[in-house]
CSV table of C-alpha atoms and ligand atoms in Angstrom, one decimal:
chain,number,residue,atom,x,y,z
D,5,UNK,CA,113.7,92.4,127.2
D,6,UNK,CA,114.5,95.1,124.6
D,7,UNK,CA,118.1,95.0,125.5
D,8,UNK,CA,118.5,91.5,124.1
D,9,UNK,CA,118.2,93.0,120.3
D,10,UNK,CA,120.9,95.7,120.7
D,11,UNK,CA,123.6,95.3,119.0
D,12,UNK,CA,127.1,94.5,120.5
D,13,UNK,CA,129.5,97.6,121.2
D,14,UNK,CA,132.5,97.9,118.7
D,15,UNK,CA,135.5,99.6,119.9
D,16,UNK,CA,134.9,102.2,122.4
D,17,UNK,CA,137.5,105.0,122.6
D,18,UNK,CA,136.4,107.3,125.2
D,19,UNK,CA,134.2,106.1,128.7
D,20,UNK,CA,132.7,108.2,130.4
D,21,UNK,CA,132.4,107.2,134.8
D,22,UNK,CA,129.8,108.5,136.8
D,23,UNK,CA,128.9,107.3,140.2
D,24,UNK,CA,125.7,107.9,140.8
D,25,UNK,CA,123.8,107.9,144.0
D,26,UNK,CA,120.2,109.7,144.7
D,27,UNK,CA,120.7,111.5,141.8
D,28,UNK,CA,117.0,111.5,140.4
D,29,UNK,CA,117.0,114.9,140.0
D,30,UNK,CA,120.4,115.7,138.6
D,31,UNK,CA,120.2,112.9,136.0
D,32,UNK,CA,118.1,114.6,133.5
D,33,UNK,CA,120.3,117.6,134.0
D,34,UNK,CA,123.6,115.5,133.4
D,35,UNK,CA,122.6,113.6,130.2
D,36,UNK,CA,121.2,116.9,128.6
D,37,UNK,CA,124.7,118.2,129.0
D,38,UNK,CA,127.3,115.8,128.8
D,39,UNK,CA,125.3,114.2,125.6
D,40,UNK,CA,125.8,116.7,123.0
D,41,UNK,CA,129.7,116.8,124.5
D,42,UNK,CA,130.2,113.1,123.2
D,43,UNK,CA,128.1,113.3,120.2
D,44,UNK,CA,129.7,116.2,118.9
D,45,UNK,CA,133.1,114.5,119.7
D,46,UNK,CA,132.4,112.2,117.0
D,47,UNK,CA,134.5,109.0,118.4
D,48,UNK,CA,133.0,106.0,119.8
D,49,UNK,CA,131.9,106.5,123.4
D,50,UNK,CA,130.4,104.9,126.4
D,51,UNK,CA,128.6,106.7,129.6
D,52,UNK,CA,129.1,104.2,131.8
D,53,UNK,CA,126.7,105.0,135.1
D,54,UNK,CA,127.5,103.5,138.4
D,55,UNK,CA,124.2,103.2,140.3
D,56,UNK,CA,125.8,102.8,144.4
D,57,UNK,CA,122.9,101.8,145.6
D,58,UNK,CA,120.1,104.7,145.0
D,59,UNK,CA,117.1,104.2,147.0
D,60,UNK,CA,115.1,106.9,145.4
D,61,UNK,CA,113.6,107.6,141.7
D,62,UNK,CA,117.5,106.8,139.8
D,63,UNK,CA,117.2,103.3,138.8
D,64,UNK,CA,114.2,104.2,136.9
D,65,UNK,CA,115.3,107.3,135.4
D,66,UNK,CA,118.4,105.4,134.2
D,67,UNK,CA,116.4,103.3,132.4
D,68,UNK,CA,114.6,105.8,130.8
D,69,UNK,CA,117.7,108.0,129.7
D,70,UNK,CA,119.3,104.9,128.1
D,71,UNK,CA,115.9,103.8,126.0
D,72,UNK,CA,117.4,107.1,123.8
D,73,UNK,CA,120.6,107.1,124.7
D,74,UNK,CA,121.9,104.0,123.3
D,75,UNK,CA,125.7,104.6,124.5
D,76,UNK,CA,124.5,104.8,128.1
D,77,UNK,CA,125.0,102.0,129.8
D,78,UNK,CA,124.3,101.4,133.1
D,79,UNK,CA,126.2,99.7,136.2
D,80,UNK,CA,124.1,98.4,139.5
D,81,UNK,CA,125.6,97.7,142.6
D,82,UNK,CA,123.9,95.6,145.3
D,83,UNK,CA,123.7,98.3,147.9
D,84,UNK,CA,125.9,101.9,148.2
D,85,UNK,CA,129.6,101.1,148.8
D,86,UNK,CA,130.5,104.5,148.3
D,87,UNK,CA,131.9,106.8,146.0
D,88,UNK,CA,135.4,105.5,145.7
D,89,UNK,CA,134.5,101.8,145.5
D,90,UNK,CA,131.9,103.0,143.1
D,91,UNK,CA,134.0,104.6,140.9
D,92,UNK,CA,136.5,101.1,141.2
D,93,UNK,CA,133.8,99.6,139.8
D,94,UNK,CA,133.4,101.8,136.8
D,95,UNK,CA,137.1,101.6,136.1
D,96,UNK,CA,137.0,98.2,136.4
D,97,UNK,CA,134.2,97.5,134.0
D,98,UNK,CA,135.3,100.5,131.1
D,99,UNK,CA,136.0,99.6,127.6
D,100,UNK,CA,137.4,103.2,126.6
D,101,UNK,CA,141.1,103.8,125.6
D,102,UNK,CA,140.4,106.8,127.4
D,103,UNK,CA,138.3,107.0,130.6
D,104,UNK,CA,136.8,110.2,132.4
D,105,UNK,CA,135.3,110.2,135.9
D,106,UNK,CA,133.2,113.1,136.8
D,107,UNK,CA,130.4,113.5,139.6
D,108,UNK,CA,126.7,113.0,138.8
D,109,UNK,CA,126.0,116.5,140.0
D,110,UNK,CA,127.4,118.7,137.5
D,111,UNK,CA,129.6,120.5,139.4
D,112,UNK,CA,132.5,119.2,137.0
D,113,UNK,CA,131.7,120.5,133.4
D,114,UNK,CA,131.0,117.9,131.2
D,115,UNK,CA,132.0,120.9,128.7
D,116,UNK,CA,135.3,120.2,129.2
D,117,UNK,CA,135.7,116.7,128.4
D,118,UNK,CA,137.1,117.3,124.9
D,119,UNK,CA,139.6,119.5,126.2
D,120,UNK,CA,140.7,117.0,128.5
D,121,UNK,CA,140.8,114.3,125.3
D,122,UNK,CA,142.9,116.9,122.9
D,123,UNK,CA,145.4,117.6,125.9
D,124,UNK,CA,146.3,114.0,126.5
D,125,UNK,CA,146.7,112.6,122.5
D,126,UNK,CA,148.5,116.4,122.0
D,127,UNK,CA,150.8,116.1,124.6
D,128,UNK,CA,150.8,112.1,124.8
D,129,UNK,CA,149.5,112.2,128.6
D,130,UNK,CA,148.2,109.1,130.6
D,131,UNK,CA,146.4,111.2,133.2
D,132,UNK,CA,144.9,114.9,132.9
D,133,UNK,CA,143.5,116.1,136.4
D,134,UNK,CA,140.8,118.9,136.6
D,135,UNK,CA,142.3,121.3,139.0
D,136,UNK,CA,138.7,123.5,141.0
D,137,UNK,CA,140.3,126.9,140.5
D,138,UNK,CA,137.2,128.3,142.4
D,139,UNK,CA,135.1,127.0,144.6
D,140,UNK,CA,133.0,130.0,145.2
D,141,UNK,CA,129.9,127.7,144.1
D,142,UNK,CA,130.9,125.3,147.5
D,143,UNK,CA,129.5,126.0,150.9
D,144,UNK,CA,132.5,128.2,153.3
D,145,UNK,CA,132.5,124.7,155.4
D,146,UNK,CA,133.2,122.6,152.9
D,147,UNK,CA,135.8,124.9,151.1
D,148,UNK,CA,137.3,125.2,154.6
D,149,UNK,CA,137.5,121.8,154.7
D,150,UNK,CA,138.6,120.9,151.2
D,151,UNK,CA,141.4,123.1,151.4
D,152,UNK,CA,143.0,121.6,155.2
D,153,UNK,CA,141.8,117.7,153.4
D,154,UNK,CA,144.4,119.1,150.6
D,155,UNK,CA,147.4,120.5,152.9
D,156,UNK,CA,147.4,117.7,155.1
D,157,UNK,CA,147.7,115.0,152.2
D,158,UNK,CA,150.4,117.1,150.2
D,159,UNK,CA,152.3,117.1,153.7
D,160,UNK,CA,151.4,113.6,154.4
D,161,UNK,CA,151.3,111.8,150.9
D,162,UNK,CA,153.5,113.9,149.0
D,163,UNK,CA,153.8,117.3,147.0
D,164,UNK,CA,153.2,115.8,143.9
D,165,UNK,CA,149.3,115.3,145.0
D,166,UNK,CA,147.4,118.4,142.9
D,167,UNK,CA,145.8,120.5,145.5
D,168,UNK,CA,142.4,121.0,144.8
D,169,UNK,CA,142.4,117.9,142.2
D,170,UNK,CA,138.9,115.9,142.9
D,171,UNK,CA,137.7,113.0,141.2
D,172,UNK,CA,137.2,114.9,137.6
D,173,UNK,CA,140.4,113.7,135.5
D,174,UNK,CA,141.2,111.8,132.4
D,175,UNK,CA,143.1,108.6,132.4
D,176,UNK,CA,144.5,106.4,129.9
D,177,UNK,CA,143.9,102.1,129.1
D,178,UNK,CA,147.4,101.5,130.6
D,179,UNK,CA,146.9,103.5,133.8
D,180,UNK,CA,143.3,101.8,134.2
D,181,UNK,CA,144.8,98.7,133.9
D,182,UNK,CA,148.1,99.4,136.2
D,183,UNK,CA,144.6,100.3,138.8
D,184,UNK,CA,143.3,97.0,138.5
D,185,UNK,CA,146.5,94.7,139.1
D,186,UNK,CA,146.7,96.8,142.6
D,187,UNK,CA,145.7,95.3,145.8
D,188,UNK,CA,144.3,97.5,147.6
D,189,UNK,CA,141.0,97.8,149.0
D,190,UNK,CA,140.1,101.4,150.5
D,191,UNK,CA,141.4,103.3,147.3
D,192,UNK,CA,142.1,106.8,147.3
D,193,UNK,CA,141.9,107.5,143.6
D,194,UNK,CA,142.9,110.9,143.7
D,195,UNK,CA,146.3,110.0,146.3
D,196,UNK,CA,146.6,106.9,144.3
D,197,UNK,CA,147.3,107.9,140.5
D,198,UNK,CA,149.8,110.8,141.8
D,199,UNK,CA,151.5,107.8,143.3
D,200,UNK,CA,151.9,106.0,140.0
D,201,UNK,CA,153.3,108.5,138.4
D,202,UNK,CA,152.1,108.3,134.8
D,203,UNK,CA,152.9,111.5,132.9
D,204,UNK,CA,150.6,114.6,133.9
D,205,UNK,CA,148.4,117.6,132.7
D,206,UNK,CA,146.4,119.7,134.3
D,207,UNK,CA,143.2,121.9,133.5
D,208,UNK,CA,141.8,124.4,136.0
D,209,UNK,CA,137.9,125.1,135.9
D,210,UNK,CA,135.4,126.7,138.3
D,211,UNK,CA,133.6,124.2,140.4
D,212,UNK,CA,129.8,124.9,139.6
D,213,UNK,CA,127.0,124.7,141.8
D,214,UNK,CA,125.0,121.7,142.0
D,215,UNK,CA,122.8,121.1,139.3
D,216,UNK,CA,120.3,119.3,141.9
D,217,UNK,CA,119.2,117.6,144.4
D,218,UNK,CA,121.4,117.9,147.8
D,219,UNK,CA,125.3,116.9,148.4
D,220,UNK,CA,125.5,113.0,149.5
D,221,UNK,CA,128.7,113.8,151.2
D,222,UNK,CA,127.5,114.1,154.8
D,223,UNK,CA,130.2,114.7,157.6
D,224,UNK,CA,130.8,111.7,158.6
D,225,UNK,CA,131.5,110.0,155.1
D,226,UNK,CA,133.7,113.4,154.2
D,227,UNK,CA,135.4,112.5,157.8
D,228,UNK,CA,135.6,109.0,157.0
D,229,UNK,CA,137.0,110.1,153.3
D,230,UNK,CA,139.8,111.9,155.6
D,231,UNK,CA,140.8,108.6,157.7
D,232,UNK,CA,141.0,106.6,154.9
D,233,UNK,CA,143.5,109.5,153.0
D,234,UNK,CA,145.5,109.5,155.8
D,235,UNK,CA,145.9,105.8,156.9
D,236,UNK,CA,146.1,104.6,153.4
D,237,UNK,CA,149.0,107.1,152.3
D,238,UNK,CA,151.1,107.8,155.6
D,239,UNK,CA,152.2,106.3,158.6
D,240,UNK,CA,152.9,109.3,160.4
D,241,UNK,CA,150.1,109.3,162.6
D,242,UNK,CA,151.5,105.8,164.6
D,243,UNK,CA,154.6,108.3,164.6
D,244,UNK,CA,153.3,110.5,166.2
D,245,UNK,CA,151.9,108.3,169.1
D,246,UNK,CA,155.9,107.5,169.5
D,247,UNK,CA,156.7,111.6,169.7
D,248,UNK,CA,154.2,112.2,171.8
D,249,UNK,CA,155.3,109.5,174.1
D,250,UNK,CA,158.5,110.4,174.3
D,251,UNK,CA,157.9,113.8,174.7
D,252,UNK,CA,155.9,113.1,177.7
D,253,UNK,CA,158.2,110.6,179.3
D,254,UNK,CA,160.4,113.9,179.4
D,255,UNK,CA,157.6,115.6,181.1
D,256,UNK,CA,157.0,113.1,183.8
D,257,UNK,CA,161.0,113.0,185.1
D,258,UNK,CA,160.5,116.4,185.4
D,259,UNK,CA,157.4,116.3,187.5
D,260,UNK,CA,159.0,113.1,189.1
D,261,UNK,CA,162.3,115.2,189.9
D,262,UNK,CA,159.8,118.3,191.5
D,263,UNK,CA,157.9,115.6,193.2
D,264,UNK,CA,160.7,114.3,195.2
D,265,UNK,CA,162.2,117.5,195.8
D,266,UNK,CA,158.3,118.6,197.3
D,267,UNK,CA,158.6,115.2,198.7
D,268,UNK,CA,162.2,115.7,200.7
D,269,UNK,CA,161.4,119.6,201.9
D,270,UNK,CA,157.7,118.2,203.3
D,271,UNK,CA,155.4,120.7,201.6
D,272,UNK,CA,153.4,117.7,199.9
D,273,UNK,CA,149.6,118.4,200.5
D,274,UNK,CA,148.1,120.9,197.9
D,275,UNK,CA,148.2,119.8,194.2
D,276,UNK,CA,144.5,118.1,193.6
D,277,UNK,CA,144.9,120.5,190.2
D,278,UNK,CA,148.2,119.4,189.0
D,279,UNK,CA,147.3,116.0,189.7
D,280,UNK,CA,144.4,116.0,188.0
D,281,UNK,CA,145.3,117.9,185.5
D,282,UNK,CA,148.1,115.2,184.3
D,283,UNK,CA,145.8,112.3,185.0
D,284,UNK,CA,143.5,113.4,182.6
D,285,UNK,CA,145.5,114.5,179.8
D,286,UNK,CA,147.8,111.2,180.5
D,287,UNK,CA,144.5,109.8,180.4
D,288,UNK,CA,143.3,111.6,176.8
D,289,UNK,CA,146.7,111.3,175.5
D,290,UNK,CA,147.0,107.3,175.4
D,291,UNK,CA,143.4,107.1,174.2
D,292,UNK,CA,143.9,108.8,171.6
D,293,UNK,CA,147.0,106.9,170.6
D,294,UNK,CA,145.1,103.8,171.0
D,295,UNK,CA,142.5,105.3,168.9
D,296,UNK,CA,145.0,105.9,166.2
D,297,UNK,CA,146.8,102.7,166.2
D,298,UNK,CA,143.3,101.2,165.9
D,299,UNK,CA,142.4,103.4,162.7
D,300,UNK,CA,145.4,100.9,161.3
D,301,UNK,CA,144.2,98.0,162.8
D,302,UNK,CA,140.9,98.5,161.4
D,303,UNK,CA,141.9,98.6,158.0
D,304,UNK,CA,144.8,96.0,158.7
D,305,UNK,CA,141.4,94.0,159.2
D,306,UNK,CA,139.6,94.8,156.4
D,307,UNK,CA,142.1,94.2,154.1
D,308,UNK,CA,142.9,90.3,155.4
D,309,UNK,CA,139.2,89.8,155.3
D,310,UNK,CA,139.7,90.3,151.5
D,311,UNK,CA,136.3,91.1,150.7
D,312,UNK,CA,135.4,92.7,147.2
D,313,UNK,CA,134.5,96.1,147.8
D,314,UNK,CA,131.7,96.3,146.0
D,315,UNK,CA,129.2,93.9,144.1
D,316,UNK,CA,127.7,94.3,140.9
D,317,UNK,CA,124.2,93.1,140.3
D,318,UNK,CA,123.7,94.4,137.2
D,319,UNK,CA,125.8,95.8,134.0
D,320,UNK,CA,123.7,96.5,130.6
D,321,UNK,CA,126.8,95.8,129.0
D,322,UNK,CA,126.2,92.3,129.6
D,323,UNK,CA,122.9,92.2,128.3
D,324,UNK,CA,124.1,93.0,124.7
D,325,UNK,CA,126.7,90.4,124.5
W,14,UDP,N1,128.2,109.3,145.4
W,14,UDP,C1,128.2,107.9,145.3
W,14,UDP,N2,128.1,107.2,146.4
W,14,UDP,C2,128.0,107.7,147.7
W,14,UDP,C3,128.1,109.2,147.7
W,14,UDP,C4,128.2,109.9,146.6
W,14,UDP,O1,128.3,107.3,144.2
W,14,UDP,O2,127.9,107.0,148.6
W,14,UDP,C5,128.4,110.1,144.1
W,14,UDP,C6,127.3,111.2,143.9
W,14,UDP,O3,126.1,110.7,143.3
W,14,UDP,C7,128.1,112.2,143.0
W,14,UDP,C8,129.5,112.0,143.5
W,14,UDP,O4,129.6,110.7,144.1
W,14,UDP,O5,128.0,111.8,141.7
W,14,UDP,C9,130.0,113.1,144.4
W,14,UDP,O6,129.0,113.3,145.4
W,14,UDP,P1,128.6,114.8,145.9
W,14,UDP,O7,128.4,115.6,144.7
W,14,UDP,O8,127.3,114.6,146.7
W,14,UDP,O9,129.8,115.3,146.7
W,14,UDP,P2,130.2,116.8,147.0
W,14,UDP,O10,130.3,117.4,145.6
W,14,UDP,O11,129.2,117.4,147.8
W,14,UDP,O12,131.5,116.6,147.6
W,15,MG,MG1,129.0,117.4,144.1
């Protein structure tokens, strides 16, 4: 195997994270960009590629790019895990002092990777998010969307989570490596480093249009995205299921109190509607507190199971040492 006679990588100052999944097309696209970025930069750097799982043409391609592109290095993972545990696993596995995640698709400009770089040594940050000043690029649904994903988690998880503030941002070694000592399982990267509270910058950019190939955010993952946000960062939804009930025990003396005055002057017979009415929301009311309290149990569960979220079959890295 060619890789055998490469030679070992010195120090690496900057790694670049991409999760990568079904990104045939995009690839090309991507390294024809972001390359001339890093060589320019003049500092030691790794692309570090996290392939979740592609079923199409991107193993291949990867292998192609990196026969030129000796800094690329590429990460495999058994099957797709998903965005956030594949960009864990690029965290995990980076060498740089500083480390820069950005999407496979272009729509964060890999233009503005040195200006992410000078901020942070200028200013002496630890993490530099890339705020989407305009999403005009985006579908109407998904900018719906993105914008009520960002006011519920600045309500829920705190105001010092950027709006708009995606999974484009700079971090430093010690805030990679505070990352790995934590726990969790289901992270949400871009609730999580708020959290931590490393010092901060900020640089807005328009979100471009995607370079290729379609969005591998479907519904149900962005949905799924949203539960995860939610029940990892606040526990005011099991709250709620206490307000709600209280709120309707209220309710109920009320209609128990016009019941047994209805009851005591005789007039009793009409009130199908009322009464089913209340049975079904009673009904749709505790189902969806049961519902609720098992978003937590779920991930209550997945959490004692302890399983690693994702597995790596393959890191080039490796092959060099
Ligand atoms: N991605 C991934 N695993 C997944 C879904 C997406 O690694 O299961 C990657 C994808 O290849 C891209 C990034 O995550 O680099 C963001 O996905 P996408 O651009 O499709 O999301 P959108 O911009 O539409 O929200
Ligand atoms: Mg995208």
């Amino acid at each position: 195997m060619s890789a055998v006679h490469e030679p070992p990588r010195g120090p690496v100052s900057v790694s670049v994270v991409v999760p990568v999944f079904n990104e045939e097309e995009a690839l090309p696209v991507l390294a024809g960009r972001l390359r001339p970025v890093l060589d320019r930069g003049g500092e030691p750097y790794e692309v570090l590629a996290v392939d979740d799982g592609s079923t199409d043409r991107t193993p291949r391609v990867l292998e192609e790019l990196r026969r030129a592109w000796p800094q690329l290095r590429v990460v495999t993972l058994r099957r797709n895990s998903g965005h956030q545990a594949a960009l864990t696993a690029g965290l995990h596995r980076s060498l740089g002092s500083y480390v820069i995640s950005m999407d496979a698709d272009l729509q964060d400009p890999p233009e503005l990777v040195p200006q992410m770089l000078a901020l942070a040594r200028a200013d002496g940050l630890d993490v530099v998010y890339g705020i989407r000043k305009d999403r005009s690029a985006d579908t109407g649904f998904k900018r719906r969307t993105a914008a009520a994903y960002y006011w519920l988690m600045r309500r829920l998880a705190g105001s010092h989570v950027p709006a708009q503030a995606g999974d484009f941002r700079l971090l430093s070694r010690p805030v990679v490596e505070t990352l790995k000592t934590l726990p969790e399982q289901q992270r949400i990267y871009r609730l999580l480093i708020p959290w931590l509270g490393f010092p901060e910058g900020r640089i807005t950019y328009q979100r471009g249009e995607r370079a290729a190939g379609a969005t591998k955010y479907p519904l149900h993952k962005m949905v799924l995205l949203a539960l995860d946000s939610i029940t990892s960062f606040s526990a005011v939804p099991l709250r709620l299921a206490t307000a709600i009930g209280a709120s309707s025990l209220v309710v109920c003396l009320a209609f128990l109190v016009w019941a047994l005055v209805a009851h005591a002057r005789g007039s009793t017979l009409p009130g199908w509607t009322s009464l089913i009415i209340t049975v079904l929301f009673f009904g749709a009311v505790q189902l969806f507190c049961v519902g609720m309290l098992g978003e937590y149990v779920a991930r209550i569960y997945t959490a004692v199971q302890g399983r690693p979220t994702y597995h790596v079959a393959r890191d080039t890295e490796d092959e060099r040492r």
